[in-house]
Every structure is written in C-alpha cells, then in structure tokens.
Short mmCIF file of C-alpha atoms and ligand atoms in Angstrom, two decimals:
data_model
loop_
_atom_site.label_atom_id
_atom_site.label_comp_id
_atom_site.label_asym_id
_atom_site.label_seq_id
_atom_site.Cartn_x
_atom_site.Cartn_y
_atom_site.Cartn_z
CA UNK A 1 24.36 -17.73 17.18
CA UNK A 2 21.61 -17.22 19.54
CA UNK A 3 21.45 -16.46 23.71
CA UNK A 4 18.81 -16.06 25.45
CA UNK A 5 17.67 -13.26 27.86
CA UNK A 6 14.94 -14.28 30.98
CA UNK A 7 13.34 -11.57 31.94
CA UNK A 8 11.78 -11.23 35.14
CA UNK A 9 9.54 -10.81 37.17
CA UNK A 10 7.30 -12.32 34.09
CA UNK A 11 9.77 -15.06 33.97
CA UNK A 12 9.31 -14.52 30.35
CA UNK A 13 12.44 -16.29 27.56
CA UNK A 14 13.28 -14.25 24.13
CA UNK A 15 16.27 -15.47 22.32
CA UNK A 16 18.43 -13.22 20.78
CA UNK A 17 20.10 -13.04 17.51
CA UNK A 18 23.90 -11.59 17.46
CA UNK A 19 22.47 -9.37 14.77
CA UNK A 20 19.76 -8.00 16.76
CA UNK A 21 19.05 -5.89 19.66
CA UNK A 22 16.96 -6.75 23.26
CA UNK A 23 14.27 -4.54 21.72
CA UNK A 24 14.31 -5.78 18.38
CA UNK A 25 14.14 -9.79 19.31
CA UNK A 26 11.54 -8.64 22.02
CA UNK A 27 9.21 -6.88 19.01
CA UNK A 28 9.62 -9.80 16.55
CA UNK A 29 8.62 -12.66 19.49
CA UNK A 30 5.86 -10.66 19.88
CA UNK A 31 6.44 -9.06 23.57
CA UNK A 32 6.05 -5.44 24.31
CA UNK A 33 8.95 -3.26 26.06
CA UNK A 34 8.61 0.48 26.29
CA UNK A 35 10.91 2.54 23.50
CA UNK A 36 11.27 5.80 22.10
CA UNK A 37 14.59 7.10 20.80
CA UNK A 38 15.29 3.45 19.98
CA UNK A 39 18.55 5.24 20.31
CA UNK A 40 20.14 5.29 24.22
CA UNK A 41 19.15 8.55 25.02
CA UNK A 42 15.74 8.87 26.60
CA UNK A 43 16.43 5.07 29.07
CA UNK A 44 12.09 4.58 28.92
CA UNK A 45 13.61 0.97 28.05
CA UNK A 46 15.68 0.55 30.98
CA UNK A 47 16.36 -3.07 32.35
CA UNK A 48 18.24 -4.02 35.80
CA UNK A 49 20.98 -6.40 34.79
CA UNK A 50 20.32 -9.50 37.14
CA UNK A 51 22.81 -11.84 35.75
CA UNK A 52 25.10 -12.32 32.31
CA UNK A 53 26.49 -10.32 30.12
CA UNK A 54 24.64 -7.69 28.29
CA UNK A 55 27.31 -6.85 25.87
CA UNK A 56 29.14 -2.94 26.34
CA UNK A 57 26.73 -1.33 23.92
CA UNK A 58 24.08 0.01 26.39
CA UNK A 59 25.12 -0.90 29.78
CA UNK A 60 25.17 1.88 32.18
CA UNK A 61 26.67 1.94 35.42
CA UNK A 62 26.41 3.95 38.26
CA UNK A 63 28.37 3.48 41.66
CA UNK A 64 26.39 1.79 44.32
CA UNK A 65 23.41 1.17 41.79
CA UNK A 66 22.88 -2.48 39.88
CA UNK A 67 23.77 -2.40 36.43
CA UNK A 68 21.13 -0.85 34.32
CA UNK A 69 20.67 -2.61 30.24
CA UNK A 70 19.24 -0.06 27.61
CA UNK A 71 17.67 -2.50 25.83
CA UNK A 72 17.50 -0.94 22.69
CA UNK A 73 21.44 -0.61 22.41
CA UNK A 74 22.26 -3.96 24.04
CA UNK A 75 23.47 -6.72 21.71
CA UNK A 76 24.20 -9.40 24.85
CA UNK A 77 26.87 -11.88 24.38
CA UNK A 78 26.19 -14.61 26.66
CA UNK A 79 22.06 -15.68 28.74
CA UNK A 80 21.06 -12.75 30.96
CA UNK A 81 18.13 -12.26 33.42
CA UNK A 82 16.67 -8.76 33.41
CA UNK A 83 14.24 -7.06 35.59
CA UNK A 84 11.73 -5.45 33.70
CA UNK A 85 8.27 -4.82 34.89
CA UNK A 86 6.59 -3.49 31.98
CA UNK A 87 7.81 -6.20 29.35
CA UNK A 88 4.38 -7.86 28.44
CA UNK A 89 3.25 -10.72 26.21
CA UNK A 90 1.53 -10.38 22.77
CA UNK A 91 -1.57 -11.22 24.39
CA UNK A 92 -1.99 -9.61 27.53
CA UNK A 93 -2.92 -6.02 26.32
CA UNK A 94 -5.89 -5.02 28.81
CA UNK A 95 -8.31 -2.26 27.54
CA UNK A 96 -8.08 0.58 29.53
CA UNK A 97 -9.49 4.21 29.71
CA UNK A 98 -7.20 7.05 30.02
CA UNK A 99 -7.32 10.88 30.12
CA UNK A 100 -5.08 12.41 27.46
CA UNK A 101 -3.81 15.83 26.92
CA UNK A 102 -5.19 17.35 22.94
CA UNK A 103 -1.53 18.60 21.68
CA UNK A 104 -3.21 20.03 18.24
CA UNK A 105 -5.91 19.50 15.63
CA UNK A 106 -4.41 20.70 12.07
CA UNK A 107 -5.80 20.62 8.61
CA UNK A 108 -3.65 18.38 6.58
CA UNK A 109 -5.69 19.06 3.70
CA UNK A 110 -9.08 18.36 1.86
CA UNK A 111 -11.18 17.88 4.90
CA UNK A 112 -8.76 15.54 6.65
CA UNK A 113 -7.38 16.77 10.40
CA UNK A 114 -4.12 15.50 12.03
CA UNK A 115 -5.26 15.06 15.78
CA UNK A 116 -2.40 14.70 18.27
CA UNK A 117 -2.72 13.71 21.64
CA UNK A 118 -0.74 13.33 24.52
CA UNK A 119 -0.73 10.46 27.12
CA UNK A 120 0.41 11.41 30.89
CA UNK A 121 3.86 11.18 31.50
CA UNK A 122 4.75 7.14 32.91
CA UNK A 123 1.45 6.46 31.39
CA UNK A 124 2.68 5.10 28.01
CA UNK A 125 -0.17 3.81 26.01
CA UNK A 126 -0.18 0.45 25.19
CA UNK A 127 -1.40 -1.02 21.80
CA UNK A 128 -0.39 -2.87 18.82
CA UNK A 129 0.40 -1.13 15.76
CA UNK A 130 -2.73 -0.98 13.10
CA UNK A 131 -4.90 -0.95 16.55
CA UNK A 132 -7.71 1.48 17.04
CA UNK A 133 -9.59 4.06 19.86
CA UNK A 134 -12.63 5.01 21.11
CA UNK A 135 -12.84 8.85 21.50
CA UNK A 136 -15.10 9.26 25.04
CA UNK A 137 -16.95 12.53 23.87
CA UNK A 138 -20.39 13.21 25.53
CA UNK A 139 -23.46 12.20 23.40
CA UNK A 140 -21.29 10.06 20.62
CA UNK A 141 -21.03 6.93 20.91
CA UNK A 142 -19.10 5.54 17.84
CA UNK A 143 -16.11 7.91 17.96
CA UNK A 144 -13.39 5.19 16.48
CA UNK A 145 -10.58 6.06 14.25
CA UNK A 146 -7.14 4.19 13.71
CA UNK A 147 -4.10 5.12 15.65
CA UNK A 148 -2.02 6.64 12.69
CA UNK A 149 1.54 5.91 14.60
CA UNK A 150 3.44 3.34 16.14
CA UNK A 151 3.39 2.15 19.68
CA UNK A 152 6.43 3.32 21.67
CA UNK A 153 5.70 7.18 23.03
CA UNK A 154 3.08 8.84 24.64
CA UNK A 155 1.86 10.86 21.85
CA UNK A 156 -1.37 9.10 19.68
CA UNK A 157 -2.07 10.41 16.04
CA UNK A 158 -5.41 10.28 14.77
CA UNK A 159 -6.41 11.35 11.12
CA UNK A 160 -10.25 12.53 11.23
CA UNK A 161 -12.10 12.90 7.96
CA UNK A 162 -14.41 15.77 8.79
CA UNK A 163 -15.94 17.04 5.35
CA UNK A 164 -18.45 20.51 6.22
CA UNK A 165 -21.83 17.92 6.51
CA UNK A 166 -20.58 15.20 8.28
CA UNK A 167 -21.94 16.30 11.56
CA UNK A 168 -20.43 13.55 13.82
CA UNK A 169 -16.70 13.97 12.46
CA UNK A 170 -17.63 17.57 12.51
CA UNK A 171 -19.06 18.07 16.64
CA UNK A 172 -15.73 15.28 17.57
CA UNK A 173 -13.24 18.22 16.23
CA UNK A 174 -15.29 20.95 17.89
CA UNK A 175 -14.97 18.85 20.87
CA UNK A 176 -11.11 18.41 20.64
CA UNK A 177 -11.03 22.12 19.83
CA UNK A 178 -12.87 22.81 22.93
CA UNK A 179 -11.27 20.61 25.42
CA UNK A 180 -8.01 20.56 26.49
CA UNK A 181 -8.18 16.57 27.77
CA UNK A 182 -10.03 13.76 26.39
CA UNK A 183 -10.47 10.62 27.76
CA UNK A 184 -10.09 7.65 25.31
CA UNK A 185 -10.48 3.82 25.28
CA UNK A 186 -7.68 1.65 23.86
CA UNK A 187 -6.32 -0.80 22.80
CA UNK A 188 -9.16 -2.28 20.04
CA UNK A 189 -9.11 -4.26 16.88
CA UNK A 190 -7.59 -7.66 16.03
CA UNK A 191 -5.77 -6.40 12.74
CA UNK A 192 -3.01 -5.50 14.04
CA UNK A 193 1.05 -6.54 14.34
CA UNK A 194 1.55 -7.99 17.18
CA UNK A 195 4.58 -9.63 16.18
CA UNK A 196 6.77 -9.03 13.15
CA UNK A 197 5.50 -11.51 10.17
CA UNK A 198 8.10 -13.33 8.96
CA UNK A 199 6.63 -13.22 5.06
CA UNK A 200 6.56 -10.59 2.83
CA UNK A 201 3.72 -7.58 3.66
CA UNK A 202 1.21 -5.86 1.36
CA UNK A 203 -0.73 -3.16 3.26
CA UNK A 204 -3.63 -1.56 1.21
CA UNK A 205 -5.55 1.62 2.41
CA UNK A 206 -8.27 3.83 0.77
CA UNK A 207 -8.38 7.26 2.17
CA UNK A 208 -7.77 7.75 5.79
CA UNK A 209 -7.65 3.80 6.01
CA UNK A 210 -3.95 5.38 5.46
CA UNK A 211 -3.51 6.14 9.44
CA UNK A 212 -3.65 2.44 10.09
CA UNK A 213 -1.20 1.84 7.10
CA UNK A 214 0.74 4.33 8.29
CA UNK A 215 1.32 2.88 12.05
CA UNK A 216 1.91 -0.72 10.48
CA UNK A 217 4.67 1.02 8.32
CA UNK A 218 6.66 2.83 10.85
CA UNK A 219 6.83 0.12 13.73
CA UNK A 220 7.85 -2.62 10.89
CA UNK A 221 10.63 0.08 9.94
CA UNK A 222 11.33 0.69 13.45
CA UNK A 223 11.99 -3.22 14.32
CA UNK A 224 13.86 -3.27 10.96
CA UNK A 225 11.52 -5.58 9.20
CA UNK A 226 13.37 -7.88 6.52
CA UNK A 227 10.84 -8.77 3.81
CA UNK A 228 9.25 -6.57 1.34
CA UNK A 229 7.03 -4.46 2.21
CA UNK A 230 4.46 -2.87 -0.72
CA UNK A 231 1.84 -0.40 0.49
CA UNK A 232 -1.33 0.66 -1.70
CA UNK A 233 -2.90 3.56 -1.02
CA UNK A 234 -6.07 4.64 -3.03
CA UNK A 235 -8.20 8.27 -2.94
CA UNK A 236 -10.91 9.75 -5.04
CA UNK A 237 -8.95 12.54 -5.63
CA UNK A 238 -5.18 13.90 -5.67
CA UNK A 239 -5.64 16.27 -2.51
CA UNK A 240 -7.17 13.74 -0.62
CA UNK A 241 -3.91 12.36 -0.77
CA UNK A 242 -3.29 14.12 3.16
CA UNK A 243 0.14 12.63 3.83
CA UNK A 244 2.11 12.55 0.46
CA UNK A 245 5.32 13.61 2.17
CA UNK A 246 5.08 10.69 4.78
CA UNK A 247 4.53 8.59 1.34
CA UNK A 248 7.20 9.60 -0.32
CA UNK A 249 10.06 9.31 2.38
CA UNK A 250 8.84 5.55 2.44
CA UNK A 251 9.55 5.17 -1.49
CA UNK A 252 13.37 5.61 0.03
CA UNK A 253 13.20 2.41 2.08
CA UNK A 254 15.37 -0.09 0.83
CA UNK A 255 12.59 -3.16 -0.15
CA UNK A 256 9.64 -0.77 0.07
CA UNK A 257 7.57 -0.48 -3.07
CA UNK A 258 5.01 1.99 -2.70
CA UNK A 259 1.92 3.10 -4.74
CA UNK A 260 -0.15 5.81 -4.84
CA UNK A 261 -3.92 6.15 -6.60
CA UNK A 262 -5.89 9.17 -7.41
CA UNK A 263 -8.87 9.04 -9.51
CA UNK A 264 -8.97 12.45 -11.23
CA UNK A 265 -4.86 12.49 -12.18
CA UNK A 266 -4.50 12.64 -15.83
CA UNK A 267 -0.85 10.62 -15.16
CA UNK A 268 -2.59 7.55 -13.46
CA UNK A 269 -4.51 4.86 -15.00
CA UNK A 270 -7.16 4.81 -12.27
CA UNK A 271 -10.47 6.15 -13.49
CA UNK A 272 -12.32 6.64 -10.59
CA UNK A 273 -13.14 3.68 -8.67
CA UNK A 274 -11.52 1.47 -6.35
CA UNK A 275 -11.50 -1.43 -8.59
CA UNK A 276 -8.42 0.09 -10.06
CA UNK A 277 -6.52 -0.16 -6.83
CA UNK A 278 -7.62 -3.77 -7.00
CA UNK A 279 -5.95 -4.20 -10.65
CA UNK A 280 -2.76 -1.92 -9.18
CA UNK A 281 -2.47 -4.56 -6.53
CA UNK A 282 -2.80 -7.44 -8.90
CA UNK A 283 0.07 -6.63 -10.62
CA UNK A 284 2.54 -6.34 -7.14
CA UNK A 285 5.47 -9.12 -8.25
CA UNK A 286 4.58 -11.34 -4.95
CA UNK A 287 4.12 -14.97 -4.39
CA UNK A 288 0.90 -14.57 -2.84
CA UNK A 289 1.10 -18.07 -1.25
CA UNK A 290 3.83 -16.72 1.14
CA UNK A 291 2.34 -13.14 1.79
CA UNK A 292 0.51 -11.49 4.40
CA UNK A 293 -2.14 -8.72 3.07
CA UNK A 294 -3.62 -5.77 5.57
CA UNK A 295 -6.20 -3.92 3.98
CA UNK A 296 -7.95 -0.64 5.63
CA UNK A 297 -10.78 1.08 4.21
CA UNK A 298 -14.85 0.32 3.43
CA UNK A 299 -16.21 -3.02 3.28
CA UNK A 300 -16.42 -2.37 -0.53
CA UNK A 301 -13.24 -2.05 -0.89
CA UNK A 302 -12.03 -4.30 1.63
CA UNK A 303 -14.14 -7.01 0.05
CA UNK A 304 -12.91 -6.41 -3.36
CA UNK A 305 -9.05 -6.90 -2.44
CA UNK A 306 -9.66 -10.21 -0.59
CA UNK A 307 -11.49 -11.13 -3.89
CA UNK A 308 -9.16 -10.71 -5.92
CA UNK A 309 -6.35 -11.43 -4.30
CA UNK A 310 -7.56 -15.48 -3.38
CA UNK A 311 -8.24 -16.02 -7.26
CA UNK A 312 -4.23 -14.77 -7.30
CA UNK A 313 -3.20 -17.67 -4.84
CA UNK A 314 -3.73 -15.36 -1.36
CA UNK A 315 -5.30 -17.59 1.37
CA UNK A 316 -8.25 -16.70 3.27
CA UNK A 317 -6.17 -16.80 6.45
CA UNK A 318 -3.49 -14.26 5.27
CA UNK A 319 -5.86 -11.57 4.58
CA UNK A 320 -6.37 -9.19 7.24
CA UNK A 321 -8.96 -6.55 7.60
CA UNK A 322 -10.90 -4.89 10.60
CA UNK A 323 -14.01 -4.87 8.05
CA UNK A 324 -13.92 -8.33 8.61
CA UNK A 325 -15.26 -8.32 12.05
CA UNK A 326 -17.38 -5.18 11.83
CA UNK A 327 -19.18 -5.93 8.89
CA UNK A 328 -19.09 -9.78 7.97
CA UNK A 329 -20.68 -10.65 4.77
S1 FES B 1 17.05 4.67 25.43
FE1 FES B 1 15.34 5.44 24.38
S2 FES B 1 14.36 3.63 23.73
FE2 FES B 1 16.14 2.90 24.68
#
C-alpha cells in the first residue's frame, strides 16, 4: 500500500511505501531533502504539514504554529501536501562555490590525510554521493578529490594521498594547514547515486578511490538499501589500507560482502598487481546481467574491471566509472 505526498512549492509527487519513511521514498525517487540524525532530533528535515495525514511518528505541534512533519520519522497514512523549499530533483544540482571552514587534516596512515571541512551553518552542501570537488587553492588548478561521505551534513571528508615528492598533494595540505577557510567548487562528476539502484551493487576502489566507495556505502546504508551490496577494495600494500576500521564495521551489514586486497600480505593471494583484484571480483556470486558496478581508481585499473567484467555478462551501460569521462580510451 502506497500514498502519495505533493510537496510544494516544487509541486513535486513521491509515493510512499507503508514500510518506508518521507526521507527514505524521497532518496530512492531520486529527490534530495536535507537530513542528518535521520533520527528526529536535529528537525534540518522539517516539512509544514499543508494537508493529510502524516502519520504520529514525527509530527510536531506547537500552539498557534502549522503542523511541522520530520520527515525522516514520518510514515504518512493517507496523500499529504508539504511545504518544503529545499526538496530538489535528481537533476537540478547547480554547481556552486562556497567558503568552508578546515575542521582538521590528520594522518590516517601511509601518506594518506583525512581532510575535514566544514560548510556554513544553513549552507548545507549539496551533492550526490560518489560526487567530487574542486579545492580553490591559489596557483593549482587541478585540486579534485572524491567526497569520502555521504550527502546530508555540513561537514565534507576528503582523503588526500600526499606521499613526501608529490609536490601538488604536498603544497594542497600545506595550504589547508595554513588556512583556516577554503573555498571549494561542488557538486562534479556523473558517477554518482542519485537515486537508489534497484539491482544488486558492486563498488570497486584501488587506494584512495576508497573515499568515493566509501560515500556510496554509507548513503546506500543510510536509505536502507535492499540488494547486496559487495565492495572491492585493492592497495599495493597492507598500510595503505587507511580506513580498515570503516571496512570492517561494513563486513557487519546484513547483505554486505566485503573484500579487502593487499599486495605484500603473505595471507592473500594477490601478488602485487591489480589484476588480482580483477580475478577477486570475478569470483563475486552475482548475476552480472542484473548488477550495477562503480569502480574508482586509475584508468588501468578502471579499464581492467570493465574488461573483465563484460566477458562475465556485465553490460557496458551498468558499468560506472569517472575514468570514463576523464580519460576515454
Ligand atoms: S530530525 Fe534530523 S534528519 Fe530528521
């Protein structure tokens, strides 16, 4: 059983299952409405309730104020209307520059930094998860890295590998270090979920291609994604491996199957290329007609995978990679 909730003043329709949430049918039907707890307690996804009935579980009322809907609570029972000014279609995320606080740079470990930064307050930054950002520092001009978390709060997470000769990766954490605000350009990239697939999802990452994993990962947990989910994630070597304990806690999601690859550990079969994540992948139990791949890391790589995966039955059109639009073949 279905109803269905108008929201204005887009005039935009999202049906609702009885299982589901506001939120939750919004995410999957491919709109955007701004969460954080997910929860009821911070009300950045407050509604006004124009008509219907929202269901108990989060209305709030206050005397001489319309009904406000927390729409990641409500489970409506009957059509509503809702005001909501920042609900906005798949397809209408503008690119925008904004000035944003630097929280911390940290080493995570082997030349890898954890970058957080903070967006203004009521200036929620909007972008897809698996989306990227240009870094506006003076005298760089290809400062891009994946947004390592999902859409929903103000704070961005960036992974920057900055090994001691890499001057560019090197002069953008001075910078950060430096500065207390940066100004950034976002949203980018067309790999991304705007919507939640409704097939089963392989992501596949080679070294800090893991931030855009990573953001794919928690927003499909966050919307309670209900296919299986498999996530590949290759390195050269073990302590490259930056964010095991964000790894692991996934390997406790019920129908998440993860895998990780390091070339120089005596307990893995990979011997030090990334062909083996390739042969790792070609044994996930999948019916590749029916799945949707994501795959983050050098065109190499990224080339490799699709490769391999359309002799397995994978269509062209179910392969996703940003490598494909930044370096064709
Ligand atoms: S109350 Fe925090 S996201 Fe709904």
């Amino acid at each position: 059983v279905s109803v269905e909730v108008l929201f204005q003043p887009g005039g935009y329709r999202v049906k609702v299952e009885s299982t589901e949430t506001i939120l939750e049918a919004v995410a999957r039907q491919g709109y955007r409405a701004p969460s954080a707890c997910r929860n009821g307690v911070c009300h950045i996804c407050a509604a006004k309730l124009l008509a219907g009935d929202p269901g108990p579980a989060g209305l709030l009322t206050v005397p001489d104020n319309a009904p406000t809907v927390l729409v990641c609570k409500a489970k409506p029972t009957s059509d509503c209307e809702l005001e909501m000014t920042n609900l906005h279609p798949a397809d209408k995320l503008v690119l925008r520059e904004i000035s944003v606080q630097v929280k911390s740079v940290t080493l995570l470990s082997a030349d890898v930094y954890g970058v957080e930064l903070l967006a203004p307050a009521g200036e929620l930054p909007a972008f897809y998860a698996g989306q990227y950002l240009q870094l506006l520092i003076p005298q760089l001009d290809s400062a891009f890295f994946s947004i390592a978390n999902a859409p929903g709060s103000r704070v961005i997470e960036l992974h920057i590998l900055a090994p001691p000769g890499q001057s560019s990766a090197v002069t953008i954490l001075a910078y950060l270090r430096a500065n207390p605000l940066v100004r950034i350009r976002l949203p980018m990239g067309s790999c991304c979920l705007a919507r939640i697939p409704e097939t089963p999802v392989v992501l596949v990452a080679a070294g800090t291609g893991f931030a855009q994993i990573k953001s794919m990962v928690e927003w499909l947990l966050a919307n309670n994604f209900r296919h299986p989910l498999s996530v590949y994630w290759g390195v050269r070597k073990a302590e490259e491996r930056y964010a095991m304990p964000v790894f692991e806690s996934w390997r406790t999601q019920p129908g998440m199957h993860c895998v990780a690859i390091a070339a120089d550990n005596p307990d893995n079969e990979w011997t030090g290329h990334h062909t083996e994540l390739v042969k790792a992948l070609s044994r996930e139990q999948t019916d590749w007609q029916t799945t949707a791949v994501y795959a983050s890391g050098s065109p190499a790589m990224v080339y490799a995978t699709q490769d391999a995966l359309r002799v397995l039955g994978l269509p062209d059109a179910q392969f996703h990679s940003d490598v494909l639009e930044y370096a064709p073949r």
